[in-house]
CSV table of C-alpha atoms in Angstrom, one decimal:
chain,number,residue,atom,x,y,z
B,1,MET,CA,2.5,11.9,12.5
B,2,VAL,CA,2.5,8.3,10.1
B,3,VAL,CA,3.8,10.4,7.5
B,4,ALA,CA,6.0,13.4,7.4
B,5,LEU,CA,7.5,15.2,4.5
B,6,ASN,CA,9.0,19.0,4.7
B,7,ALA,CA,10.7,20.0,1.7
B,8,LEU,CA,11.6,16.9,0.4
B,9,SER,CA,13.6,16.2,-2.4
B,10,PHE,CA,14.4,12.9,-4.1
B,11,ILE,CA,16.9,12.5,-7.2
B,12,PRO,CA,16.8,8.6,-8.4
B,13,GLN,CA,20.9,7.9,-9.1
B,14,GLY,CA,21.5,8.0,-12.8
B,15,SER,CA,18.3,10.2,-13.3
B,16,ARG,CA,17.9,14.5,-14.6
B,17,TRP,CA,14.4,14.0,-13.3
B,18,GLN,CA,13.1,14.1,-9.2
B,19,LEU,CA,10.5,14.8,-6.5
B,20,GLU,CA,10.9,18.5,-5.1
B,21,SER,CA,10.3,19.7,-2.3
B,22,ILE,CA,7.6,17.7,-0.9
B,23,ASP,CA,5.5,18.5,1.9
B,24,LEU,CA,3.0,15.9,3.2
B,25,HIS,CA,1.6,15.1,6.6
B,26,CYS,CA,-0.8,12.1,7.6
B,27,GLU,CA,-2.0,11.9,10.9
B,28,VAL,CA,-5.5,10.9,11.2
B,29,PRO,CA,-6.4,7.5,10.1
B,30,GLY,CA,-8.2,6.8,7.2
B,31,LEU,CA,-7.6,7.1,3.3
B,32,TYR,CA,-6.0,10.1,1.6
B,33,GLY,CA,-5.0,10.3,-2.5
B,34,ILE,CA,-2.5,11.8,-4.5
B,35,SER,CA,-3.0,11.5,-8.2
B,36,GLY,CA,-0.8,11.8,-10.6
B,37,GLY,CA,-0.4,10.9,-14.5
B,38,ASN,CA,2.5,9.1,-16.2
B,39,GLY,CA,6.6,10.5,-14.9
B,40,SER,CA,4.3,12.6,-12.1
B,41,GLY,CA,6.6,10.9,-9.4
B,42,LYS,CA,3.5,8.8,-8.0
B,43,THR,CA,5.4,5.2,-7.9
B,44,THR,CA,8.4,6.7,-6.6
B,45,LEU,CA,7.1,8.7,-3.8
B,46,ALA,CA,5.2,5.6,-3.6
B,47,GLN,CA,8.0,3.5,-3.0
B,48,LEU,CA,9.9,6.0,-0.4
B,49,LEU,CA,7.7,5.9,1.8
B,50,ALA,CA,7.3,2.2,1.4
B,51,GLY,CA,11.0,1.4,2.6
B,52,CYS,CA,12.3,0.7,-0.9
B,53,PHE,CA,15.9,3.7,-0.2
B,54,PRO,CA,18.4,2.8,-0.7
B,55,ASP,CA,18.8,-0.4,-1.1
B,56,PHE,CA,16.1,-0.9,-3.9
B,57,LEU,CA,15.7,2.8,-4.2
B,58,PRO,CA,19.2,4.9,-4.7
B,59,GLY,CA,19.7,8.3,-5.3
B,60,THR,CA,19.9,11.3,-3.4
B,61,LEU,CA,17.7,12.4,-0.6
B,62,GLN,CA,17.1,16.0,0.9
B,63,GLY,CA,15.2,17.6,3.6
B,64,SER,CA,13.3,16.1,6.1
B,65,GLY,CA,10.9,12.9,5.6
B,66,LEU,CA,10.1,10.8,8.8
B,67,VAL,CA,7.3,7.2,8.4
B,68,LEU,CA,6.0,6.7,11.8
B,69,GLY,CA,8.5,8.5,13.0
B,70,GLU,CA,11.5,7.1,11.6
B,71,GLU,CA,13.7,8.9,9.0
B,72,ILE,CA,13.1,7.6,5.9
B,73,GLY,CA,15.8,5.0,4.5
B,74,SER,CA,16.9,4.6,8.5
B,75,ARG,CA,15.4,1.2,8.4
B,76,PRO,CA,15.9,-1.9,6.0
B,77,LEU,CA,13.2,-2.8,4.0
B,78,VAL,CA,12.3,-6.3,5.4
B,79,GLU,CA,11.3,-4.0,8.8
B,80,MET,CA,9.5,-1.5,7.4
B,81,ALA,CA,7.4,-4.4,6.0
B,82,GLN,CA,6.1,-5.6,9.3
B,83,GLN,CA,4.3,-1.8,9.1
B,84,VAL,CA,4.1,-0.9,5.8
B,85,GLN,CA,2.5,-2.0,3.0
B,86,LEU,CA,3.2,-1.0,-1.0
B,87,ILE,CA,0.7,-3.0,-3.3
B,88,GLN,CA,1.5,-1.9,-7.2
B,89,GLN,CA,-0.3,-2.4,-10.5
B,90,ALA,CA,0.8,-6.1,-11.6
B,91,PRO,CA,-1.1,-8.1,-9.0
B,92,GLN,CA,0.3,-11.5,-10.2
B,93,LEU,CA,4.1,-9.8,-9.3
B,94,GLN,CA,3.3,-9.6,-5.5
B,95,LEU,CA,2.3,-13.2,-4.7
B,96,SER,CA,5.3,-15.4,-3.8
B,97,GLY,CA,4.9,-18.4,-5.6
B,98,CYS,CA,5.7,-20.9,-2.9
B,99,THR,CA,1.9,-21.2,-2.0
B,100,PHE,CA,-0.9,-23.6,-3.3
B,101,THR,CA,-4.0,-22.2,-2.3
B,102,VAL,CA,-5.5,-18.2,-1.6
B,103,GLU,CA,-5.5,-19.4,2.3
B,104,GLU,CA,-1.7,-19.8,2.1
B,105,GLU,CA,-0.7,-17.1,0.3
B,106,ILE,CA,-2.9,-14.3,3.1
B,107,ALA,CA,-1.3,-16.7,6.2
B,108,PHE,CA,2.5,-16.0,4.2
B,109,GLY,CA,3.3,-12.7,6.0
B,110,PRO,CA,2.2,-13.6,9.1
B,111,GLU,CA,3.3,-16.7,9.4
B,112,ASN,CA,6.7,-14.6,8.8
B,113,LEU,CA,5.6,-12.7,11.8
B,114,CYS,CA,5.8,-16.3,14.0
B,115,LEU,CA,2.3,-15.2,15.4
B,116,ASP,CA,0.5,-18.3,16.8
B,117,GLU,CA,-2.1,-20.3,15.1
B,118,ALA,CA,-4.9,-18.3,16.5
B,119,GLU,CA,-4.1,-14.8,15.7
B,120,ILE,CA,-2.8,-16.3,12.0
B,121,MET,CA,-6.7,-17.1,11.9
B,122,ALA,CA,-8.1,-14.5,13.0
B,123,ARG,CA,-6.6,-12.3,10.9
B,124,ILE,CA,-6.9,-14.7,8.0
B,125,GLU,CA,-10.4,-14.8,8.1
B,126,GLN,CA,-10.3,-10.7,8.6
B,127,ALA,CA,-8.8,-9.9,6.0
B,128,LEU,CA,-11.1,-12.3,3.5
B,129,THR,CA,-13.5,-10.8,4.6
B,130,PHE,CA,-13.1,-6.9,4.4
B,131,THR,CA,-11.7,-7.8,0.4
B,132,ASP,CA,-14.8,-10.3,-0.2
B,133,CYS,CA,-12.4,-13.4,-1.1
B,134,HIS,CA,-13.9,-16.2,0.5
B,135,ALA,CA,-15.0,-17.9,-2.4
B,136,LEU,CA,-11.6,-17.6,-3.4
B,137,ARG,CA,-10.2,-19.2,-0.2
B,138,HIS,CA,-9.2,-22.2,-2.1
B,139,ARG,CA,-8.3,-21.5,-5.4
B,140,HIS,CA,-4.8,-21.9,-6.0
B,141,PRO,CA,-3.4,-18.0,-7.0
B,142,ALA,CA,-2.0,-19.1,-10.2
B,143,THR,CA,-5.7,-19.5,-11.4
B,144,LEU,CA,-7.1,-16.1,-10.0
B,145,SER,CA,-7.5,-13.2,-13.0
B,146,GLY,CA,-6.3,-10.1,-12.5
B,147,GLY,CA,-8.8,-8.1,-10.3
B,148,GLU,CA,-9.3,-11.6,-8.1
B,149,ALA,CA,-5.7,-11.6,-7.9
B,150,GLN,CA,-5.9,-7.8,-7.1
B,151,ARG,CA,-8.2,-8.6,-4.2
B,152,VAL,CA,-5.6,-11.3,-2.5
B,153,VAL,CA,-2.9,-9.2,-2.5
B,154,MET,CA,-5.2,-6.5,-0.7
B,155,ALA,CA,-5.9,-9.5,1.7
B,156,CYS,CA,-2.3,-10.3,1.7
B,157,ALA,CA,-1.3,-6.8,2.6
B,158,LEU,CA,-4.1,-6.3,5.1
B,159,ALA,CA,-3.2,-10.0,7.0
B,160,MET,CA,0.0,-7.7,8.2
B,161,ARG,CA,-2.5,-5.5,9.9
B,162,PRO,CA,-0.5,-2.0,8.5
B,163,ARG,CA,-0.4,1.3,10.2
B,164,LEU,CA,0.5,2.2,6.7
B,165,LEU,CA,-0.9,1.1,3.4
B,166,LEU,CA,0.3,2.7,0.1
B,167,LEU,CA,-1.9,1.7,-3.0
B,168,ASP,CA,-0.2,2.6,-6.3
B,169,GLU,CA,-3.4,2.1,-8.8
B,170,ALA,CA,-3.9,-1.1,-7.2
B,171,PHE,CA,-7.9,-0.6,-8.5
B,172,SER,CA,-6.8,-1.2,-11.7
B,173,ARG,CA,-8.3,-4.2,-12.7
B,174,LEU,CA,-11.2,-4.2,-10.5
B,175,THR,CA,-15.0,-3.7,-11.7
B,176,PRO,CA,-16.4,-0.2,-10.7
B,177,ASN,CA,-18.7,-2.3,-8.6
B,178,ALA,CA,-16.2,-3.5,-6.7
B,179,ALA,CA,-13.6,-0.5,-6.3
B,180,THR,CA,-16.3,0.8,-4.9
B,181,LYS,CA,-17.1,-1.8,-2.6
B,182,LEU,CA,-13.1,-2.3,-1.3
B,183,LEU,CA,-13.1,1.5,-1.2
B,184,GLN,CA,-16.1,1.6,2.0
B,185,GLN,CA,-14.0,-1.5,3.7
B,186,LEU,CA,-11.0,0.3,3.3
B,187,VAL,CA,-12.6,3.1,5.5
B,188,THR,CA,-13.8,1.0,8.1
B,189,TYR,CA,-10.3,-0.8,8.2
B,190,ALA,CA,-8.4,2.2,8.8
B,191,ASN,CA,-11.1,3.5,11.6
B,192,GLN,CA,-11.0,-0.3,13.3
B,193,GLN,CA,-7.5,-0.2,12.3
B,194,GLN,CA,-5.7,3.2,13.0
B,195,CYS,CA,-4.4,2.7,9.6
B,196,VAL,CA,-3.3,5.6,7.4
B,197,ILE,CA,-4.1,4.1,3.2
B,198,LEU,CA,-3.0,6.7,0.8
B,199,LEU,CA,-4.0,6.2,-2.7
B,200,PHE,CA,-1.7,6.8,-5.4
B,201,GLU,CA,-4.2,7.3,-9.0
B,202,ARG,CA,-3.7,9.0,-11.9
B,203,SER,CA,-7.1,10.4,-11.4
B,204,LEU,CA,-9.0,10.9,-8.1
B,205,THR,CA,-12.6,11.3,-9.2
B,206,LYS,CA,-13.8,8.0,-7.9
B,207,VAL,CA,-11.9,7.8,-4.7
B,208,ALA,CA,-12.2,11.3,-3.2
B,209,ALA,CA,-15.5,11.0,-1.7
B,210,TYR,CA,-13.9,8.9,0.7
B,211,CYS,CA,-11.1,10.5,1.2
B,212,LEU,CA,-9.7,12.7,4.1
B,213,GLN,CA,-7.4,15.0,2.1
B,214,THR,CA,-6.3,14.7,-1.9
B,215,TRP,CA,-3.3,16.6,-3.5
B,216,ALA,CA,-1.9,16.6,-7.2
B,217,LEU,CA,1.2,15.5,-8.2
B,218,GLU,CA,3.0,17.0,-11.5
B,219,GLN,CA,6.1,16.8,-12.3
B,220,GLY,CA,7.8,16.0,-9.5
B,221,ARG,CA,5.7,18.7,-7.2
B,222,LEU,CA,3.1,18.4,-5.0
B,223,SER,CA,0.0,20.4,-4.3
């Protein structure tokens, strides 16, 4: 089981708002969708699954929450990032800021895993293909548009070969055609790499057809 949450509740430090009695199970590789408006708890839930608790997301956690078979909060974020990747709305904030080309940016994560050069290059090529970023390969990350940056950040995440990919409104800057093409590619990627992909969106209208299962998150409750 990639994600197994049973009656999970979370109250962020200094807040009266909470995620309450969340039941969520994702085992079969593929796309899953969670919809919710502002303040519904989408980002908090995504950050919990990514491993931000407790160091970067302090609060009180109750119930049972397993990600890749381990209790939420049992491993630091830097270790979780080797198998779990989170992409949020502002792509420029997720670029490293220390590379000079898109290719170097995509290689940044795999290089930190100390992989050999052949493996790193193979991952770069695959990530560029899935996100349609070959034309951006030699561009400086600082010159990318919002939509281009979102695709590059996606490529960086895919190059890490995650078992769980969390997308928190990660298509917000893409054109409808680009978003549709990327969704189709993500379905293929999930099946090829045995990856669970969770989409957190305000509305699932445009993505529901690609999802194995969907939920609605309202005022901290999942249904």
